[in-house]
GROMACS .gro file of C-alpha atoms in nm:
model
  158
    1MET     CA    1  -0.002   0.000   0.001
    2ASN     CA    2   0.120   0.345  -0.083
    3ILE     CA    3  -0.022   0.670   0.054
    4ASP     CA    4   0.074   0.975  -0.153
    5THR     CA    5   0.231   1.237   0.079
    6ARG     CA    6   0.281   1.516  -0.173
    7PRO     CA    7   0.119   1.848  -0.070
    8SER     CA    8  -0.129   1.828  -0.359
    9ALA     CA    9  -0.240   1.479  -0.245
   10ARG     CA   10  -0.277   1.596   0.117
   11TRP     CA   11  -0.492   1.886  -0.009
   12LEU     CA   12  -0.721   1.650  -0.199
   13ARG     CA   13  -0.753   1.418   0.099
   14TRP     CA   14  -0.833   1.719   0.317
   15LEU     CA   15  -1.117   1.820   0.081
   16TYR     CA   16  -1.272   1.476   0.133
   17ARG     CA   17  -1.174   1.408   0.492
   18GLY     CA   18  -1.377   1.130   0.650
   19GLY     CA   19  -1.468   1.006   0.303
   20ARG     CA   20  -1.713   1.291   0.250
   21PRO     CA   21  -1.676   1.621   0.066
   22GLY     CA   22  -1.648   1.925   0.288
   23ARG     CA   23  -1.811   2.257   0.212
   24LEU     CA   24  -1.538   2.371  -0.027
   25ALA     CA   25  -1.534   2.031  -0.207
   26ARG     CA   26  -1.911   2.046  -0.249
   27ALA     CA   27  -1.888   2.388  -0.410
   28MET     CA   28  -1.607   2.271  -0.635
   29ASN     CA   29  -1.808   1.959  -0.728
   30ARG     CA   30  -2.111   2.174  -0.835
   31PHE     CA   31  -1.885   2.367  -1.075
   32SER     CA   32  -1.717   2.044  -1.189
   33ALA     CA   33  -2.052   1.877  -1.258
   34VAL     CA   34  -2.135   2.149  -1.513
   35LEU     CA   35  -1.788   2.122  -1.673
   36HIS     CA   36  -1.798   1.741  -1.678
   37ALA     CA   37  -2.147   1.736  -1.836
   38SER     CA   38  -2.037   1.970  -2.114
   39GLY     CA   39  -1.859   1.696  -2.303
   40LEU     CA   40  -1.546   1.910  -2.356
   41VAL     CA   41  -1.310   1.669  -2.186
   42PRO     CA   42  -1.329   1.308  -2.317
   43ARG     CA   43  -1.357   1.103  -1.998
   44TRP     CA   44  -1.536   1.351  -1.777
   45VAL     CA   45  -1.902   1.277  -1.719
   46THR     CA   46  -2.176   1.385  -1.479
   47LEU     CA   47  -2.399   1.125  -1.317
   48ASP     CA   48  -2.750   1.236  -1.229
   49VAL     CA   49  -2.924   1.013  -0.977
   50PRO     CA   50  -3.222   1.067  -0.747
   51GLY     CA   51  -3.138   1.125  -0.382
   52ARG     CA   52  -3.232   0.821  -0.170
   53ARG     CA   53  -3.415   1.036   0.087
   54THR     CA   54  -3.549   1.334  -0.107
   55GLY     CA   55  -3.586   1.194  -0.458
   56ARG     CA   56  -3.433   1.521  -0.586
   57ILE     CA   57  -3.183   1.472  -0.871
   58ILE     CA   58  -2.823   1.513  -0.755
   59SER     CA   59  -2.533   1.554  -0.994
   60PHE     CA   60  -2.190   1.398  -0.936
   61PRO     CA   61  -1.883   1.478  -1.152
   62LEU     CA   62  -1.700   1.154  -1.230
   63VAL     CA   63  -1.427   1.010  -1.452
   64LEU     CA   64  -1.524   0.734  -1.691
   65ALA     CA   65  -1.282   0.441  -1.714
   66ASP     CA   66  -1.270   0.203  -2.006
   67HIS     CA   67  -1.141  -0.154  -1.989
   68GLY     CA   68  -1.193  -0.451  -2.213
   69GLY     CA   69  -1.435  -0.267  -2.441
   70GLU     CA   70  -1.665  -0.172  -2.152
   71ARG     CA   71  -1.712   0.160  -1.970
   72TYR     CA   72  -1.708   0.193  -1.591
   73LEU     CA   73  -1.759   0.439  -1.305
   74VAL     CA   74  -1.550   0.401  -0.991
   75ALA     CA   75  -1.626   0.532  -0.641
   76MET     CA   76  -1.290   0.675  -0.537
   77LEU     CA   77  -1.414   0.744  -0.185
   78GLY     CA   78  -1.548   0.393  -0.124
   79SER     CA   79  -1.886   0.230  -0.075
   80ARG     CA   80  -2.030   0.499   0.156
   81THR     CA   81  -2.012   0.761  -0.119
   82ASN     CA   82  -2.342   0.937  -0.169
   83TRP     CA   83  -2.366   0.861  -0.537
   84VAL     CA   84  -2.315   0.489  -0.471
   85LEU     CA   85  -2.578   0.480  -0.193
   86ASN     CA   86  -2.823   0.678  -0.411
   87LEU     CA   87  -2.756   0.459  -0.713
   88ARG     CA   88  -2.817   0.142  -0.523
   89ALA     CA   89  -3.141   0.283  -0.386
   90ALA     CA   90  -3.245   0.371  -0.744
   91GLY     CA   91  -3.183   0.014  -0.860
   92GLY     CA   92  -2.887   0.117  -1.073
   93ARG     CA   93  -3.091   0.357  -1.292
   94ALA     CA   94  -2.943   0.700  -1.360
   95VAL     CA   95  -2.867   0.957  -1.627
   96LEU     CA   96  -2.515   1.006  -1.765
   97ARG     CA   97  -2.433   1.346  -1.914
   98HIS     CA   98  -2.141   1.404  -2.149
   99GLY     CA   99  -2.256   1.664  -2.403
  100ARG     CA  100  -2.596   1.498  -2.413
  101ARG     CA  101  -2.811   1.314  -2.161
  102ARG     CA  102  -2.841   0.932  -2.172
  103SER     CA  103  -3.039   0.709  -1.944
  104VAL     CA  104  -2.819   0.427  -1.825
  105ARG     CA  105  -2.825   0.130  -1.596
  106LEU     CA  106  -2.517   0.077  -1.381
  107ILE     CA  107  -2.436  -0.278  -1.273
  108GLU     CA  108  -2.198  -0.331  -0.983
  109VAL     CA  109  -1.889  -0.532  -1.069
  110GLU     CA  110  -1.795  -0.818  -0.832
  111PRO     CA  111  -1.485  -0.738  -0.621
  112ALA     CA  112  -1.291  -1.026  -0.784
  113GLU     CA  113  -1.322  -0.851  -1.121
  114ARG     CA  114  -1.239  -0.496  -1.011
  115ALA     CA  115  -0.855  -0.496  -0.996
  116PRO     CA  116  -0.774  -0.426  -1.364
  117ILE     CA  117  -1.056  -0.163  -1.381
  118LEU     CA  118  -0.921   0.014  -1.071
  119ARG     CA  119  -0.572   0.019  -1.218
  120ARG     CA  120  -0.704   0.168  -1.541
  121TYR     CA  121  -0.911   0.422  -1.345
  122LEU     CA  122  -0.600   0.545  -1.156
  123ALA     CA  123  -0.422   0.589  -1.486
  124LEU     CA  124  -0.703   0.813  -1.613
  125ALA     CA  125  -0.810   0.999  -1.295
  126PRO     CA  126  -0.513   1.169  -1.128
  127GLY     CA  127  -0.743   1.332  -0.870
  128ALA     CA  128  -0.840   0.989  -0.739
  129ARG     CA  129  -0.484   0.876  -0.666
  130PRO     CA  130  -0.464   1.028  -0.316
  131HIS     CA  131  -0.783   0.842  -0.218
  132ILE     CA  132  -0.695   0.493  -0.339
  133PRO     CA  133  -0.402   0.351  -0.140
  134VAL     CA  134  -0.222   0.174  -0.424
  135GLU     CA  135   0.038   0.311  -0.664
  136ARG     CA  136  -0.109   0.326  -1.016
  137HIS     CA  137   0.169   0.109  -1.155
  138ALA     CA  138   0.142  -0.154  -0.882
  139PRO     CA  139   0.078  -0.519  -0.971
  140LEU     CA  140  -0.278  -0.639  -0.997
  141GLU     CA  141  -0.242  -0.830  -0.667
  142ASP     CA  142  -0.219  -0.497  -0.482
  143PHE     CA  143  -0.538  -0.384  -0.649
  144GLU     CA  144  -0.710  -0.711  -0.567
  145SER     CA  145  -0.646  -0.656  -0.198
  146ILE     CA  146  -0.827  -0.322  -0.193
  147ALA     CA  147  -1.099  -0.396  -0.456
  148PRO     CA  148  -1.377  -0.479  -0.208
  149ARG     CA  149  -1.351  -0.127  -0.063
  150PHE     CA  150  -1.400   0.060  -0.398
  151PRO     CA  151  -1.724  -0.006  -0.585
  152VAL     CA  152  -1.706  -0.025  -0.962
  153PHE     CA  153  -2.011  -0.005  -1.189
  154ARG     CA  154  -2.035  -0.111  -1.555
  155ILE     CA  155  -2.236   0.124  -1.771
  156THR     CA  156  -2.511  -0.050  -1.973
  157ALA     CA  157  -2.827   0.052  -2.158
  158PRO     CA  158  -3.138   0.097  -1.946
   0.00000   0.00000   0.00000
């Protein structure tokens, strides 16, 4: 396991201390959700999912990872992340925005299959590196050991 100790990594962990975004991170995420939904950056997307308590649509900026011809979303903060809890409550149904809106169904990947997807995700999402305690070039065995802690969802048609 490798925890990034660079100042930029400490800053990103501070924004999400306790596995939840603080006030500043929430404000930054609202701005990022608009930018990610615009479709200007290839792998940036916004996930719209109903809140599990209010039913109000909540937008989450995410990075899309591709592996083996499939597309995936990864919860860099773990299984208690709001978008994961909301998505599970919604039965995996959500809207993905990247230039245009598409209804999708997200299917959770079994922990035994997550390791190569997590490694690909870290290669594509530098902002996630401080939150996932494995070096992005580490062997798959290192990713297998942490895979149960980081949900991965395959994007499919509704």
